[in-house]
Amino acid sequence: MYLNRKRKHKSLTNMPPVTATTPTTTTTTGKTLSLAPSRLKDLLLVLSFLIILHLIFHSPSPPSLSRAFIPISTPTTRHHLLFSIASSSSSFTRREPYLRLWYNPNSTRAFAFLDVNTSSLSVDPTLPPVIISKDTSRFPYTFKGGLRSAIRVARVVKEAVDKNVPDIRWFVFGDDDTVFFVDSLVKTLSFYDHNKWYYIGSNSESYEQNMKYSFDMGFGGGGFVISYSLAKVLARVLDSCLVRYGHLYGSDARVFSCLAELGVGLTHEPGFHQVDMRGNLFGMLSAHPLSPLLSLHHLDAADPLFPI
């Protein structure tokens, strides 16, 4: 008996120790099952892979592009633009030649907004219809040395919208000495969605003017554009907004500030030109960016572009 116990104890002490890498063995009714940690890891990886395949092939498919993309409208044409030109009884007759350069009564929709009616004004089918602006005496203007007419010109935005001209997508604003390139403007605006809020224009070529007013403002002489959806909202709040900005100089600064209150910044299009320059414009035009020429301003102070 003692020898049998000693022999059994010796066989147990000679067995190798169980480590983390040694498979554990379970004996049940003559069958041996072995499960190593490395095989457990493989099993988990296979299970994860099967779950991923299930999620991929059994999840709802996303909507097709043909259903997600719906054309918003027909192509933009001249008919979809309304030009609102700020003028005065003292300058309108003198600036008529500029208006005739781009205005076509058969294809261009436009109004000229004047301060007062005069006997010298007559109905001319080659010029935009004239509208006399409403009284603006109730609005404050405190900029020393400035012109109160800036308020009237700023309200052209509201008065143009209130005309309720049908089928308008874009409201275009400029001065009576702004020369627009209408077809180029139509092509440029066709890349934008008029149902969204857009304020499109450009700053001045003059560093001094930009520093004085803003680098992010659409200068009114070069012209700026407001989408229909934004113009409708701006028209509703413009009068109350103008009361808060009596200290500003110009009309474009007022429109810019009221749009900023709505959270809308300028979308810069380099084709609009304020032309705060004098003399020969050849250098500026020859270095024009690769974008359509949309407008020119202050041509009275510039040398002839094509001298005879």
Short mmCIF file of C-alpha atoms in Angstrom, two decimals:
data_model
loop_
_atom_site.label_atom_id
_atom_site.label_comp_id
_atom_site.label_asym_id
_atom_site.label_seq_id
_atom_site.Cartn_x
_atom_site.Cartn_y
_atom_site.Cartn_z
CA MET A 1 0.00 0.00 0.00
CA TYR A 2 2.72 2.48 0.95
CA LEU A 3 4.68 1.70 -2.21
CA ASN A 4 1.60 2.22 -4.37
CA ARG A 5 0.92 5.67 -2.83
CA LYS A 6 4.58 6.69 -3.24
CA ARG A 7 4.59 5.56 -6.85
CA LYS A 8 1.38 7.55 -7.53
CA HIS A 9 2.75 10.69 -5.83
CA LYS A 10 5.93 10.51 -7.90
CA SER A 11 3.95 10.33 -11.14
CA LEU A 12 1.96 13.42 -10.18
CA THR A 13 5.04 15.47 -9.31
CA ASN A 14 6.59 14.64 -12.69
CA MET A 15 3.62 16.14 -14.64
CA PRO A 16 4.33 19.49 -16.36
CA PRO A 17 2.80 22.56 -14.72
CA VAL A 18 -0.35 24.06 -16.23
CA THR A 19 0.37 27.43 -17.89
CA ALA A 20 -1.68 29.97 -19.89
CA THR A 21 -0.49 28.41 -23.13
CA THR A 22 -1.19 24.83 -22.10
CA PRO A 23 -4.60 23.64 -23.28
CA THR A 24 -6.96 22.73 -20.53
CA THR A 25 -8.39 19.26 -20.86
CA THR A 26 -11.75 18.03 -19.70
CA THR A 27 -12.49 14.29 -19.71
CA THR A 28 -16.08 13.17 -19.93
CA THR A 29 -17.04 9.58 -20.61
CA GLY A 30 -13.95 8.79 -22.56
CA LYS A 31 -14.09 11.94 -24.79
CA THR A 32 -11.54 14.75 -24.54
CA LEU A 33 -12.49 18.40 -25.35
CA SER A 34 -9.71 20.99 -25.77
CA LEU A 35 -10.29 24.83 -26.07
CA ALA A 36 -7.23 27.08 -26.35
CA PRO A 37 -7.44 30.93 -25.92
CA SER A 38 -6.18 31.41 -29.49
CA ARG A 39 -9.07 29.34 -30.82
CA LEU A 40 -11.49 31.37 -28.69
CA LYS A 41 -10.18 34.54 -30.34
CA ASP A 42 -10.70 33.00 -33.78
CA LEU A 43 -14.24 32.08 -32.87
CA LEU A 44 -15.01 35.66 -31.78
CA LEU A 45 -13.57 37.07 -35.02
CA VAL A 46 -15.72 34.74 -37.12
CA LEU A 47 -18.79 35.68 -35.10
CA SER A 48 -18.08 39.41 -35.54
CA PHE A 49 -17.63 38.94 -39.28
CA LEU A 50 -20.98 37.18 -39.53
CA ILE A 51 -22.71 40.01 -37.63
CA ILE A 52 -21.20 42.61 -39.99
CA LEU A 53 -22.39 40.66 -43.03
CA HIS A 54 -25.87 40.52 -41.54
CA LEU A 55 -25.96 44.28 -40.98
CA ILE A 56 -24.74 45.00 -44.51
CA PHE A 57 -27.05 42.74 -46.46
CA HIS A 58 -30.16 43.05 -44.32
CA SER A 59 -30.23 46.81 -43.60
CA PRO A 60 -32.71 48.98 -45.56
CA SER A 61 -31.18 50.32 -48.77
CA PRO A 62 -30.73 54.11 -49.08
CA PRO A 63 -32.97 56.01 -51.51
CA SER A 64 -31.75 56.00 -55.08
CA LEU A 65 -30.26 59.13 -56.63
CA SER A 66 -33.06 59.26 -59.15
CA ARG A 67 -35.53 59.82 -56.34
CA ALA A 68 -33.33 62.05 -54.21
CA PHE A 69 -32.42 64.51 -56.98
CA ILE A 70 -35.34 66.54 -58.26
CA PRO A 71 -34.73 69.52 -60.59
CA ILE A 72 -35.80 72.68 -58.77
CA SER A 73 -36.94 74.64 -61.80
CA THR A 74 -36.53 75.44 -65.44
CA PRO A 75 -33.37 77.26 -66.59
CA THR A 76 -33.00 80.89 -65.55
CA THR A 77 -33.61 83.44 -68.32
CA ARG A 78 -33.73 87.23 -68.67
CA HIS A 79 -37.42 87.04 -67.81
CA HIS A 80 -36.58 85.88 -64.28
CA LEU A 81 -34.54 88.99 -63.40
CA LEU A 82 -35.97 92.31 -62.20
CA PHE A 83 -33.57 95.27 -62.40
CA SER A 84 -34.22 98.13 -59.97
CA ILE A 85 -32.24 101.24 -60.85
CA ALA A 86 -31.72 104.05 -58.36
CA SER A 87 -31.79 107.43 -60.06
CA SER A 88 -32.96 111.00 -59.49
CA SER A 89 -34.76 113.72 -61.38
CA SER A 90 -31.47 115.59 -61.79
CA SER A 91 -29.45 112.70 -63.22
CA PHE A 92 -31.92 110.49 -65.06
CA THR A 93 -31.95 112.37 -68.36
CA ARG A 94 -28.17 112.59 -68.38
CA ARG A 95 -27.77 108.85 -67.74
CA GLU A 96 -30.29 107.63 -70.29
CA PRO A 97 -27.57 106.55 -72.78
CA TYR A 98 -26.13 104.15 -70.19
CA LEU A 99 -29.54 102.59 -69.59
CA ARG A 100 -30.12 102.05 -73.28
CA LEU A 101 -26.86 100.10 -73.54
CA TRP A 102 -28.25 97.14 -71.64
CA TYR A 103 -32.02 97.62 -71.31
CA ASN A 104 -34.21 95.87 -73.87
CA PRO A 105 -37.94 96.53 -73.46
CA ASN A 106 -38.78 93.23 -75.15
CA SER A 107 -36.69 90.97 -72.91
CA THR A 108 -35.50 92.93 -69.86
CA ARG A 109 -37.71 93.75 -66.89
CA ALA A 110 -36.64 96.85 -65.00
CA PHE A 111 -37.80 99.93 -63.08
CA ALA A 112 -36.09 103.27 -62.56
CA PHE A 113 -36.77 104.78 -59.12
CA LEU A 114 -36.68 108.59 -58.94
CA ASP A 115 -37.12 111.03 -56.08
CA VAL A 116 -39.70 113.37 -57.65
CA ASN A 117 -41.72 113.62 -60.80
CA THR A 118 -40.82 116.40 -63.23
CA SER A 119 -42.36 117.75 -66.39
CA SER A 120 -39.25 116.76 -68.35
CA LEU A 121 -40.00 113.09 -67.81
CA SER A 122 -41.90 111.41 -70.60
CA VAL A 123 -42.79 107.83 -71.38
CA ASP A 124 -39.96 106.40 -73.46
CA PRO A 125 -40.30 102.75 -74.52
CA THR A 126 -36.52 102.46 -74.84
CA LEU A 127 -36.10 103.16 -71.11
CA PRO A 128 -37.31 101.35 -67.99
CA PRO A 129 -40.64 102.54 -66.54
CA VAL A 130 -40.21 105.26 -63.93
CA ILE A 131 -41.45 104.87 -60.34
CA ILE A 132 -41.47 107.75 -57.87
CA SER A 133 -40.11 106.62 -54.51
CA LYS A 134 -42.14 107.04 -51.36
CA ASP A 135 -41.39 109.61 -48.69
CA THR A 136 -38.58 108.70 -46.29
CA SER A 137 -38.59 111.74 -44.00
CA ARG A 138 -39.54 109.61 -40.98
CA PHE A 139 -36.24 107.73 -41.05
CA PRO A 140 -33.20 109.15 -39.20
CA TYR A 141 -30.03 110.16 -41.04
CA THR A 142 -27.15 111.41 -38.90
CA PHE A 143 -24.03 110.87 -41.05
CA LYS A 144 -22.33 114.26 -41.19
CA GLY A 145 -21.86 115.44 -44.77
CA GLY A 146 -23.84 112.56 -46.24
CA LEU A 147 -26.98 112.52 -48.38
CA ARG A 148 -30.42 111.58 -47.07
CA SER A 149 -31.17 110.07 -50.46
CA ALA A 150 -29.28 107.00 -49.23
CA ILE A 151 -32.40 106.02 -47.29
CA ARG A 152 -34.61 106.32 -50.35
CA VAL A 153 -32.20 104.26 -52.44
CA ALA A 154 -32.01 101.57 -49.74
CA ARG A 155 -35.82 101.36 -49.71
CA VAL A 156 -35.77 100.57 -53.43
CA VAL A 157 -35.33 96.96 -52.29
CA LYS A 158 -38.66 96.98 -50.48
CA GLU A 159 -40.47 98.97 -53.18
CA ALA A 160 -39.28 96.59 -55.90
CA VAL A 161 -40.45 93.54 -53.95
CA ASP A 162 -43.79 95.19 -53.17
CA LYS A 163 -44.49 95.56 -56.89
CA ASN A 164 -45.20 91.79 -56.87
CA VAL A 165 -43.94 91.28 -60.40
CA PRO A 166 -44.70 87.64 -61.27
CA ASP A 167 -42.14 84.95 -62.02
CA ILE A 168 -39.14 86.79 -60.52
CA ARG A 169 -36.20 84.78 -59.21
CA TRP A 170 -33.57 87.47 -58.74
CA PHE A 171 -33.73 91.16 -57.80
CA VAL A 172 -30.85 93.14 -59.31
CA PHE A 173 -29.98 96.59 -57.94
CA GLY A 174 -27.73 99.26 -59.40
CA ASP A 175 -27.31 102.95 -60.19
CA ASP A 176 -28.37 104.83 -63.29
CA ASP A 177 -24.74 104.83 -64.48
CA THR A 178 -24.29 101.09 -63.94
CA VAL A 179 -23.88 99.17 -67.18
CA PHE A 180 -25.00 95.56 -66.82
CA PHE A 181 -24.02 92.66 -69.07
CA VAL A 182 -27.38 90.96 -68.84
CA ASP A 183 -26.70 87.66 -70.60
CA SER A 184 -23.55 87.09 -68.55
CA LEU A 185 -25.49 87.88 -65.39
CA VAL A 186 -28.21 85.38 -66.33
CA LYS A 187 -25.59 82.70 -66.92
CA THR A 188 -23.88 83.42 -63.59
CA LEU A 189 -27.12 83.38 -61.59
CA SER A 190 -28.18 80.10 -63.19
CA PHE A 191 -25.57 78.39 -60.99
CA TYR A 192 -27.41 79.50 -57.83
CA ASP A 193 -30.69 78.36 -56.33
CA HIS A 194 -33.06 81.33 -56.09
CA ASN A 195 -35.11 79.47 -53.46
CA LYS A 196 -32.22 79.85 -51.03
CA TRP A 197 -30.99 83.06 -49.40
CA TYR A 198 -28.35 84.70 -51.57
CA TYR A 199 -26.82 88.17 -51.49
CA ILE A 200 -24.43 88.34 -54.45
CA GLY A 201 -22.07 91.13 -55.44
CA SER A 202 -18.54 92.39 -55.04
CA ASN A 203 -16.54 94.92 -53.07
CA SER A 204 -14.56 97.84 -54.46
CA GLU A 205 -11.30 97.71 -56.43
CA SER A 206 -10.06 100.42 -54.06
CA TYR A 207 -8.40 99.34 -50.83
CA GLU A 208 -9.24 102.71 -49.30
CA GLN A 209 -12.96 102.36 -50.07
CA ASN A 210 -13.04 98.82 -48.71
CA MET A 211 -11.31 99.93 -45.52
CA LYS A 212 -13.72 102.83 -45.13
CA TYR A 213 -16.91 100.82 -45.68
CA SER A 214 -16.35 97.07 -45.80
CA PHE A 215 -14.49 94.34 -47.64
CA ASP A 216 -17.59 92.13 -47.33
CA MET A 217 -20.23 94.51 -48.70
CA GLY A 218 -21.74 94.45 -52.16
CA PHE A 219 -21.08 97.98 -53.43
CA GLY A 220 -24.26 99.43 -54.91
CA GLY A 221 -22.68 101.12 -57.92
CA GLY A 222 -21.27 97.84 -59.17
CA GLY A 223 -24.65 96.29 -58.55
CA PHE A 224 -25.73 93.46 -56.30
CA VAL A 225 -28.33 90.70 -56.48
CA ILE A 226 -30.73 89.31 -53.88
CA SER A 227 -32.58 86.04 -54.38
CA TYR A 228 -36.36 86.13 -54.39
CA SER A 229 -36.74 84.16 -51.17
CA LEU A 230 -34.35 86.45 -49.29
CA ALA A 231 -35.76 89.66 -50.79
CA LYS A 232 -39.26 88.78 -49.56
CA VAL A 233 -37.98 88.41 -46.01
CA LEU A 234 -35.79 91.52 -46.18
CA ALA A 235 -38.68 93.65 -47.46
CA ARG A 236 -40.74 92.80 -44.38
CA VAL A 237 -38.10 94.00 -41.92
CA LEU A 238 -36.31 96.71 -43.91
CA ASP A 239 -38.16 99.75 -42.54
CA SER A 240 -37.63 98.79 -38.91
CA CYS A 241 -34.00 98.01 -39.70
CA LEU A 242 -33.35 101.37 -41.36
CA VAL A 243 -34.29 103.13 -38.13
CA ARG A 244 -31.31 101.49 -36.41
CA TYR A 245 -28.75 102.54 -39.02
CA GLY A 246 -29.20 106.29 -39.36
CA HIS A 247 -25.49 106.75 -38.66
CA LEU A 248 -24.33 104.97 -41.83
CA TYR A 249 -23.33 106.79 -45.02
CA GLY A 250 -24.74 105.00 -48.05
CA SER A 251 -27.67 102.90 -49.18
CA ASP A 252 -25.57 99.79 -49.81
CA ALA A 253 -24.23 99.91 -46.25
CA ARG A 254 -27.80 99.91 -44.95
CA VAL A 255 -28.83 96.93 -47.06
CA PHE A 256 -25.63 95.13 -46.07
CA SER A 257 -26.31 95.73 -42.36
CA CYS A 258 -29.93 94.61 -42.54
CA LEU A 259 -28.91 91.43 -44.34
CA ALA A 260 -26.26 90.82 -41.68
CA GLU A 261 -29.01 90.93 -39.06
CA LEU A 262 -30.69 88.11 -40.99
CA GLY A 263 -27.44 86.14 -40.88
CA VAL A 264 -26.69 86.48 -44.60
CA GLY A 265 -23.22 87.37 -45.84
CA LEU A 266 -22.03 88.39 -49.27
CA THR A 267 -21.47 85.76 -51.95
CA HIS A 268 -18.59 87.25 -53.89
CA GLU A 269 -18.78 87.36 -57.69
CA PRO A 270 -15.75 89.18 -59.14
CA GLY A 271 -17.61 90.15 -62.31
CA PHE A 272 -19.35 93.08 -60.57
CA HIS A 273 -17.25 96.24 -60.80
CA GLN A 274 -17.72 99.32 -58.65
CA VAL A 275 -14.84 100.95 -60.60
CA ASP A 276 -13.60 103.30 -57.89
CA MET A 277 -10.86 104.20 -60.33
CA ARG A 278 -10.22 107.04 -62.72
CA GLY A 279 -8.65 107.26 -66.14
CA ASN A 280 -7.50 104.24 -68.11
CA LEU A 281 -9.19 100.97 -67.12
CA PHE A 282 -7.29 98.81 -69.59
CA GLY A 283 -5.03 97.26 -66.95
CA MET A 284 -7.93 96.24 -64.72
CA LEU A 285 -9.94 94.76 -67.57
CA SER A 286 -7.00 92.93 -69.13
CA ALA A 287 -6.30 91.29 -65.75
CA HIS A 288 -9.94 90.31 -65.25
CA PRO A 289 -10.41 86.95 -63.48
CA LEU A 290 -11.68 83.92 -65.36
CA SER A 291 -15.30 84.81 -64.74
CA PRO A 292 -17.88 86.72 -66.79
CA LEU A 293 -17.88 90.51 -66.78
CA LEU A 294 -21.18 91.43 -65.12
CA SER A 295 -21.17 95.20 -64.63
CA LEU A 296 -19.20 98.43 -64.92
CA HIS A 297 -19.77 101.67 -63.00
CA HIS A 298 -18.48 105.27 -62.97
CA LEU A 299 -17.76 105.23 -66.69
CA ASP A 300 -18.13 109.04 -66.74
CA ALA A 301 -14.81 109.24 -64.92
CA ALA A 302 -13.03 106.64 -67.07
CA ASP A 303 -11.24 107.00 -70.36
CA PRO A 304 -13.02 105.53 -73.40
CA LEU A 305 -12.63 101.76 -73.42
CA PHE A 306 -12.34 101.76 -77.22
CA PRO A 307 -10.95 105.19 -78.15
CA ILE A 308 -11.54 106.36 -81.69
#
